[in-house]
CSV table of C-alpha atoms and ligand atoms in Angstrom, one decimal:
chain,number,residue,atom,x,y,z
A,1,MET,CA,116.8,111.6,139.6
A,2,LYS,CA,116.1,109.7,136.3
A,3,VAL,CA,112.5,108.8,135.6
A,4,VAL,CA,111.1,106.9,132.7
A,5,VAL,CA,107.4,107.1,131.7
A,6,THR,CA,106.2,104.2,129.6
A,7,GLY,CA,103.1,105.0,127.6
A,8,GLY,CA,104.6,108.5,127.7
A,9,ALA,CA,102.8,109.7,124.6
A,10,GLY,CA,99.4,108.7,126.0
A,11,PHE,CA,96.9,110.9,127.7
A,12,ILE,CA,98.1,110.5,131.3
A,13,GLY,CA,101.7,109.7,130.3
A,14,SER,CA,102.1,113.0,128.3
A,15,HIS,CA,100.7,115.1,131.2
A,16,LEU,CA,102.9,113.2,133.7
A,17,ALA,CA,106.1,113.5,131.7
A,18,ALA,CA,105.5,117.2,131.2
A,19,ARG,CA,105.0,117.8,134.9
A,20,LEU,CA,108.0,115.7,136.0
A,21,HIS,CA,110.2,117.7,133.5
A,22,GLU,CA,108.9,121.0,134.9
A,23,GLN,CA,109.8,119.8,138.4
A,24,GLY,CA,113.4,119.2,137.4
A,25,TYR,CA,113.4,115.4,137.0
A,26,GLU,CA,115.5,113.9,134.2
A,27,VAL,CA,112.6,112.4,132.2
A,28,ALA,CA,112.5,110.1,129.2
A,29,ALA,CA,109.3,108.6,127.6
A,30,ILE,CA,108.7,105.3,125.8
A,31,ASP,CA,105.8,104.7,123.5
A,32,CYS,CA,105.2,102.3,120.7
A,33,PHE,CA,102.3,104.4,119.2
A,34,HIS,CA,100.0,101.5,119.1
A,35,PRO,CA,97.2,102.2,116.6
A,36,TYR,CA,94.5,101.7,119.3
A,37,TYR,CA,94.0,105.4,118.8
A,38,PRO,CA,95.6,107.6,116.2
A,39,ALA,CA,99.4,107.9,116.4
A,40,GLU,CA,99.0,111.4,115.0
A,41,ARG,CA,97.0,112.5,118.0
A,42,LYS,CA,99.6,111.1,120.4
A,43,GLU,CA,102.3,113.0,118.5
A,44,ARG,CA,100.3,116.2,118.9
A,45,GLN,CA,99.5,115.8,122.6
A,46,PHE,CA,103.0,114.8,123.5
A,47,HIS,CA,104.5,117.8,121.7
A,48,ALA,CA,101.9,120.2,123.0
A,49,LEU,CA,102.4,119.1,126.6
A,50,THR,CA,106.1,118.5,126.8
A,51,GLY,CA,107.2,121.2,124.2
A,52,GLY,CA,109.6,118.8,122.7
A,53,ARG,CA,111.7,118.9,125.9
A,54,VAL,CA,111.3,115.2,126.9
A,55,PRO,CA,113.2,112.6,124.8
A,56,LEU,CA,110.9,109.9,123.4
A,57,ALA,CA,112.0,106.4,122.6
A,58,ARG,CA,109.8,104.6,120.1
A,59,PHE,CA,109.7,100.8,120.6
A,60,ASP,CA,107.4,98.0,121.7
A,61,LEU,CA,107.7,96.8,125.2
A,62,LEU,CA,106.7,93.4,124.0
A,63,ASP,CA,110.2,93.1,122.7
A,64,GLY,CA,111.9,92.0,126.0
A,65,GLU,CA,115.4,92.3,124.6
A,66,ALA,CA,114.9,95.9,123.3
A,67,THR,CA,113.3,96.8,126.7
A,68,LYS,CA,116.2,95.4,128.7
A,69,ARG,CA,118.7,97.2,126.4
A,70,TRP,CA,117.0,100.5,126.8
A,71,PHE,CA,116.7,100.2,130.5
A,72,SER,CA,120.3,99.2,131.0
A,73,GLN,CA,121.4,102.3,129.0
A,74,PHE,CA,119.1,104.9,130.6
A,75,ARG,CA,119.3,103.3,134.1
A,76,PRO,CA,116.2,104.9,135.6
A,77,ASP,CA,115.8,105.4,139.3
A,78,VAL,CA,112.1,105.5,138.9
A,79,VAL,CA,109.7,103.8,136.4
A,80,PHE,CA,106.2,105.0,135.8
A,81,HIS,CA,104.7,102.1,133.9
A,82,LEU,CA,101.6,103.4,132.1
A,83,ALA,CA,101.9,101.7,128.7
A,84,ALA,CA,98.9,99.4,128.1
A,85,LEU,CA,95.9,98.9,125.9
A,86,PRO,CA,93.2,100.8,127.7
A,87,GLY,CA,89.8,100.1,126.2
A,88,VAL,CA,87.2,97.9,127.8
A,89,PRO,CA,85.0,97.4,124.6
A,90,TYR,CA,88.1,96.7,122.4
A,91,SER,CA,89.2,94.0,124.9
A,92,LEU,CA,86.0,92.0,124.2
A,93,ALA,CA,87.0,91.7,120.6
A,94,HIS,CA,90.8,91.4,121.1
A,95,PRO,CA,91.3,89.7,124.5
A,96,LEU,CA,94.7,88.2,123.6
A,97,ALA,CA,96.1,91.6,122.8
A,98,TYR,CA,95.5,92.5,126.4
A,99,ILE,CA,97.5,89.5,127.6
A,100,ASP,CA,100.3,90.9,125.4
A,101,TYR,CA,100.2,94.6,126.1
A,102,ASP,CA,98.8,94.7,129.6
A,103,ILE,CA,100.5,91.6,131.0
A,104,LYS,CA,103.5,90.4,128.9
A,105,ALA,CA,104.8,94.0,128.3
A,106,THR,CA,104.4,94.7,132.1
A,107,VAL,CA,106.5,91.7,132.9
A,108,ASN,CA,109.2,92.9,130.5
A,109,VAL,CA,109.2,96.3,132.2
A,110,LEU,CA,109.2,94.8,135.7
A,111,THR,CA,112.2,92.6,134.7
A,112,ALA,CA,114.1,95.3,132.9
A,113,ALA,CA,113.5,97.8,135.8
A,114,GLY,CA,114.9,95.2,138.3
A,115,GLU,CA,117.9,94.4,136.3
A,116,ALA,CA,118.7,98.1,135.7
A,117,GLY,CA,118.6,98.7,139.4
A,118,ALA,CA,115.5,100.9,139.6
A,119,GLY,CA,114.4,101.8,143.1
A,120,HIS,CA,110.7,102.5,142.6
A,121,VAL,CA,108.2,101.3,140.1
A,122,LEU,CA,104.8,103.0,139.9
A,123,PHE,CA,102.1,101.1,137.9
A,124,ALA,CA,98.9,102.4,136.3
A,125,SER,CA,96.2,100.0,137.2
A,126,SER,CA,92.4,100.6,137.0
A,127,SER,CA,89.2,100.9,139.0
A,128,SER,CA,87.9,98.2,136.7
A,129,VAL,CA,89.7,95.6,138.9
A,130,TYR,CA,86.8,96.0,141.3
A,131,GLY,CA,84.3,94.5,138.9
A,132,ASP,CA,80.7,95.6,139.0
A,133,ARG,CA,80.0,96.3,142.7
A,134,GLY,CA,77.2,98.8,142.5
A,135,ASN,CA,77.1,102.2,144.0
A,136,VAL,CA,79.4,101.9,147.1
A,137,PRO,CA,82.7,103.5,147.8
A,138,LEU,CA,85.4,101.1,146.7
A,139,LYS,CA,88.2,100.4,149.1
A,140,GLU,CA,91.5,98.9,148.0
A,141,GLU,CA,91.0,95.6,149.8
A,142,MET,CA,87.7,94.9,148.0
A,143,ALA,CA,89.3,93.8,144.7
A,144,ASP,CA,89.1,90.0,144.5
A,145,GLY,CA,89.5,89.2,140.9
A,146,ARG,CA,85.7,89.0,140.1
A,147,VAL,CA,86.0,91.4,137.1
A,148,VAL,CA,83.7,91.8,134.1
A,149,SER,CA,85.9,92.4,131.1
A,150,PRO,CA,89.2,91.0,129.6
A,151,TYR,CA,90.7,94.5,130.1
A,152,ALA,CA,90.0,94.4,133.9
A,153,ALA,CA,91.2,90.7,134.1
A,154,ALA,CA,94.5,91.8,132.5
A,155,LYS,CA,95.0,94.7,134.9
A,156,TYR,CA,94.2,92.5,137.9
A,157,GLY,CA,96.7,90.0,136.6
A,158,ALA,CA,99.3,92.7,136.0
A,159,GLU,CA,98.9,93.9,139.6
A,160,SER,CA,99.7,90.4,140.8
A,161,PHE,CA,102.9,90.4,138.6
A,162,CYS,CA,103.8,93.8,140.2
A,163,HIS,CA,103.5,92.3,143.7
A,164,ALA,CA,105.6,89.3,142.7
A,165,TYR,CA,108.4,91.4,141.0
A,166,ALA,CA,108.5,93.9,143.8
A,167,HIS,CA,109.2,90.9,146.1
A,168,LEU,CA,111.7,89.4,143.7
A,169,TYR,CA,113.7,92.5,142.9
A,170,GLY,CA,113.2,94.5,146.1
A,171,TYR,CA,112.2,97.8,144.5
A,172,ARG,CA,109.4,99.9,146.0
A,173,MET,CA,106.1,99.3,144.1
A,174,THR,CA,103.1,101.7,144.0
A,175,MET,CA,100.0,100.8,142.1
A,176,PHE,CA,97.4,103.4,141.2
A,177,ARG,CA,93.8,102.5,140.4
A,178,TYR,CA,92.5,105.4,138.3
A,179,PHE,CA,88.9,106.3,138.2
A,180,THR,CA,87.7,107.6,134.7
A,181,VAL,CA,90.4,110.2,134.2
A,182,TYR,CA,89.4,113.2,132.0
A,183,GLY,CA,90.7,116.6,130.9
A,184,PRO,CA,92.4,118.3,128.0
A,185,TRP,CA,93.9,115.7,125.6
A,186,GLY,CA,91.6,113.1,127.3
A,187,ARG,CA,91.3,109.8,125.5
A,188,PRO,CA,89.2,110.0,122.4
A,189,ASP,CA,87.5,106.7,123.1
A,190,MET,CA,86.0,107.6,126.5
A,191,ALA,CA,82.6,109.1,127.1
A,192,ILE,CA,83.6,112.8,127.6
A,193,GLY,CA,86.0,112.7,124.6
A,194,THR,CA,83.5,111.0,122.4
A,195,PHE,CA,80.6,113.3,123.5
A,196,LEU,CA,82.7,116.5,122.9
A,197,ARG,CA,83.8,115.5,119.5
A,198,ARG,CA,80.3,114.7,118.4
A,199,LEU,CA,78.8,117.8,120.0
A,200,LEU,CA,81.3,120.0,118.3
A,201,ALA,CA,80.5,118.3,115.0
A,202,GLY,CA,76.8,119.1,115.6
A,203,GLU,CA,76.0,115.4,116.0
A,204,GLU,CA,73.8,113.6,118.6
A,205,ILE,CA,75.5,111.6,121.4
A,206,VAL,CA,74.9,108.0,122.2
A,207,VAL,CA,74.2,107.0,125.8
A,208,TYR,CA,74.7,103.4,126.7
A,209,GLY,CA,72.6,101.9,129.5
A,210,GLN,CA,70.7,103.7,132.3
A,211,GLY,CA,71.6,104.9,135.7
A,212,THR,CA,75.4,104.7,135.2
A,213,ALA,CA,77.7,106.8,137.3
A,214,ARG,CA,81.5,107.4,137.3
A,215,ASP,CA,84.0,108.9,139.7
A,216,TYR,CA,85.4,111.3,137.1
A,217,THR,CA,88.9,112.5,138.1
A,218,TYR,CA,90.6,115.5,136.6
A,219,ILE,CA,94.0,114.9,135.0
A,220,ASP,CA,95.9,117.5,137.1
A,221,ASP,CA,94.7,115.8,140.3
A,222,ILE,CA,95.8,112.4,139.1
A,223,VAL,CA,99.3,113.7,138.1
A,224,ALA,CA,99.7,115.6,141.4
A,225,GLY,CA,98.8,112.4,143.2
A,226,MET,CA,101.3,110.3,141.3
A,227,ILE,CA,104.1,112.7,141.9
A,228,ALA,CA,103.2,113.0,145.6
A,229,ALA,CA,103.4,109.2,145.8
A,230,LEU,CA,106.8,109.2,144.2
A,231,GLN,CA,108.1,111.9,146.5
A,232,ARG,CA,106.9,110.2,149.6
A,233,GLY,CA,108.8,107.0,148.6
A,234,GLY,CA,106.4,104.4,149.8
A,235,GLY,CA,106.4,100.9,150.9
A,236,ARG,CA,107.3,97.6,149.3
A,237,SER,CA,104.1,96.9,147.4
A,238,GLU,CA,101.1,99.2,147.8
A,239,VAL,CA,97.8,99.8,146.0
A,240,PHE,CA,96.0,103.2,146.0
A,241,ASN,CA,92.7,104.4,144.5
A,242,LEU,CA,93.1,107.8,142.7
A,243,GLY,CA,89.6,109.0,142.2
A,244,ALA,CA,87.7,112.2,143.0
A,245,GLY,CA,85.8,110.4,145.7
A,246,ALA,CA,82.4,111.5,144.4
A,247,PRO,CA,80.4,109.8,141.7
A,248,VAL,CA,78.8,111.8,138.9
A,249,THR,CA,75.7,110.2,137.3
A,250,MET,CA,75.2,110.2,133.6
A,251,GLU,CA,72.3,112.6,134.1
A,252,GLN,CA,74.6,115.0,136.0
A,253,LEU,CA,77.2,114.8,133.2
A,254,LEU,CA,74.6,115.5,130.6
A,255,ALA,CA,73.2,118.4,132.6
A,256,GLU,CA,76.7,119.9,132.9
A,257,LEU,CA,77.3,119.4,129.1
A,258,ARG,CA,74.0,121.1,128.4
A,259,LYS,CA,75.3,124.3,130.0
A,260,HIS,CA,77.9,124.4,127.2
A,261,PHE,CA,75.8,122.8,124.4
A,262,PRO,CA,72.2,123.8,125.0
A,263,ASP,CA,71.1,121.8,121.8
A,264,LEU,CA,72.5,118.5,123.0
A,265,LYS,CA,70.6,115.6,121.6
A,266,ILE,CA,70.7,112.1,123.0
A,267,VAL,CA,70.2,108.7,121.4
A,268,GLN,CA,69.6,106.0,124.0
A,269,ALA,CA,71.3,102.6,123.4
A,270,PRO,CA,71.5,99.4,125.4
A,271,GLU,CA,74.1,98.9,128.1
A,272,ARG,CA,77.5,98.0,126.6
A,273,LYS,CA,78.9,94.5,127.5
A,274,GLY,CA,81.8,94.7,129.9
A,275,ASP,CA,80.8,98.1,131.3
A,276,VAL,CA,80.4,98.5,135.0
A,277,LYS,CA,77.3,100.3,136.3
A,278,ALA,CA,78.9,102.7,138.8
A,279,THR,CA,82.3,103.5,140.3
A,280,TRP,CA,83.0,105.5,143.4
A,281,ALA,CA,86.5,105.7,145.0
A,282,ASP,CA,87.2,105.7,148.7
A,283,ILE,CA,90.4,107.8,148.6
A,284,THR,CA,91.2,107.7,152.3
A,285,LYS,CA,94.3,105.5,151.9
A,286,ALA,CA,96.0,107.9,149.3
A,287,LYS,CA,95.1,110.9,151.4
A,288,GLN,CA,96.7,109.4,154.5
A,289,ALA,CA,99.7,108.0,152.7
A,290,PHE,CA,100.8,110.9,150.5
A,291,GLY,CA,98.4,113.7,151.1
A,292,TYR,CA,96.4,113.1,147.9
A,293,GLU,CA,93.8,115.8,147.6
A,294,PRO,CA,91.7,116.1,144.4
A,295,ASN,CA,90.8,119.7,144.1
A,296,VAL,CA,89.2,120.3,140.7
A,297,PRO,CA,85.4,120.1,141.0
A,298,PHE,CA,83.7,118.3,138.2
A,299,ALA,CA,81.9,121.4,136.7
A,300,GLU,CA,85.3,123.2,136.6
A,301,GLY,CA,87.2,120.4,135.1
A,302,LEU,CA,84.6,119.8,132.5
A,303,ALA,CA,84.5,123.5,131.6
A,304,ARG,CA,88.3,123.5,131.1
A,305,THR,CA,88.0,120.3,129.0
A,306,VAL,CA,85.2,121.9,126.8
A,307,ALA,CA,87.4,125.0,126.3
A,308,TRP,CA,90.3,122.8,125.3
A,309,ALA,CA,88.1,120.8,122.9
A,310,ARG,CA,86.7,123.9,121.2
A,311,GLU,CA,90.3,124.8,120.3
A,312,HIS,CA,91.7,121.4,119.5
A,313,GLU,CA,89.0,119.1,118.4
A,314,ARG,CA,87.6,120.9,115.4
B,1,UD1,C1,86.6,103.2,126.9
B,1,UD1,C2,87.2,102.6,128.1
B,1,UD1,O1,87.5,101.5,128.2
B,1,UD1,N1,87.5,103.5,129.1
B,1,UD1,C3,88.0,103.3,130.5
B,1,UD1,C4,87.0,103.8,131.5
B,1,UD1,O2,85.9,103.2,131.4
B,1,UD1,P1,84.7,104.0,132.0
B,1,UD1,O3,83.6,103.1,131.7
B,1,UD1,O4,84.8,104.3,133.5
B,1,UD1,O5,84.6,105.4,131.3
B,1,UD1,P2,84.0,105.8,129.8
B,1,UD1,O6,84.2,107.2,129.7
B,1,UD1,O7,84.5,104.9,128.8
B,1,UD1,O8,82.4,105.5,130.0
B,1,UD1,C5,81.7,106.1,131.1
B,1,UD1,C6,80.2,105.8,130.8
B,1,UD1,O9,79.7,106.4,129.7
B,1,UD1,C7,79.1,105.5,128.8
B,1,UD1,N2,79.4,105.9,127.4
B,1,UD1,C8,80.6,105.9,126.9
B,1,UD1,C9,80.8,106.4,125.6
B,1,UD1,C10,79.7,106.8,124.8
B,1,UD1,O10,79.8,107.2,123.6
B,1,UD1,N3,78.5,106.8,125.4
B,1,UD1,C11,78.3,106.4,126.7
B,1,UD1,O11,77.2,106.4,127.2
B,1,UD1,C12,79.8,104.2,129.1
B,1,UD1,O12,78.9,103.1,128.7
B,1,UD1,C13,79.9,104.3,130.7
B,1,UD1,O13,78.7,104.0,131.3
B,1,UD1,O14,87.5,103.8,132.8
B,1,UD1,C14,88.1,102.6,133.3
B,1,UD1,C15,88.3,102.7,134.7
B,1,UD1,O15,88.9,103.9,135.1
B,1,UD1,C16,89.3,102.5,132.4
B,1,UD1,O16,90.1,101.5,132.9
B,1,UD1,C17,88.9,102.3,131.0
B,1,UD1,O17,90.1,102.4,130.2
């Protein structure tokens, strides 16, 4: 079975491409190496994880003709569409780039997938589509478009295009709402990645706002969930939360980090615009549909991430 992973040199994309390859799929990756975070880091993570065994096409999915051409040549059975601009704060300064990379590029992929005869598209959405709901388990049907950042608005819009194109082309469509994914090679702009880099450099860390919590999800659990969803096939157009199902407060995260970095020093800063206060996934739907079962406890996942960072982030 032929599978393409867009955003294949990104954090989740590299892990996913590597795992799919190990499982015997014929995998190709596409990435444009957008400078949102350093291309050099993406090169390193892609090669470290895939061992150079996954072919990588470098082009921009905003180029609809190039996208169609590539898809008509490779003719994937399955499309994991992960390519996007991911940052919430960056989206406040560059909202139109999110209409480009999170919506227009998605429409190009959805069209090219349909015309190349793909049978299943799996799309990387985000827990940010729930907006700022407070500390309650978030169920899939609760998203109603009342979001709090341009990034989240773009992801919510992209989900709508996914529904529409699944209807138009008749492929199966699975959308995943990830909840703060972390682990080795984790995104350098997120809290855990930023904290580890600063701690290893002997610097203080900056904590925005107070009383925040996140449903941190370990990368291996996410990848296992995505592949389980692929293997089960799935319906016409379905949305699933992929979280750990248990929120971790900033205090708990800092307490865990202190076990590894006893000298940790904090600078308190005001809440960041566009941030949500808390996320907490209800993962019942994914459990029932494809046996999704996150099984890396937060302390264990963080310990593995710290060990990785000590080796790679110096
Ligand atoms: C940077 C960013 O956009 N990250 C993503 C992240 O946001 P999400 O906000 O969930 O995760 P982050 O790791 O970026 O931040 C977690 C918490 O840590 C705080 N914090 C962060 C960095 C720092 O140096 N200090 C600090 O205190 C944040 O204000 C937040 O309260 O999850 C969303 C939903 O899954 C994704 O869609 C987003 O792509």
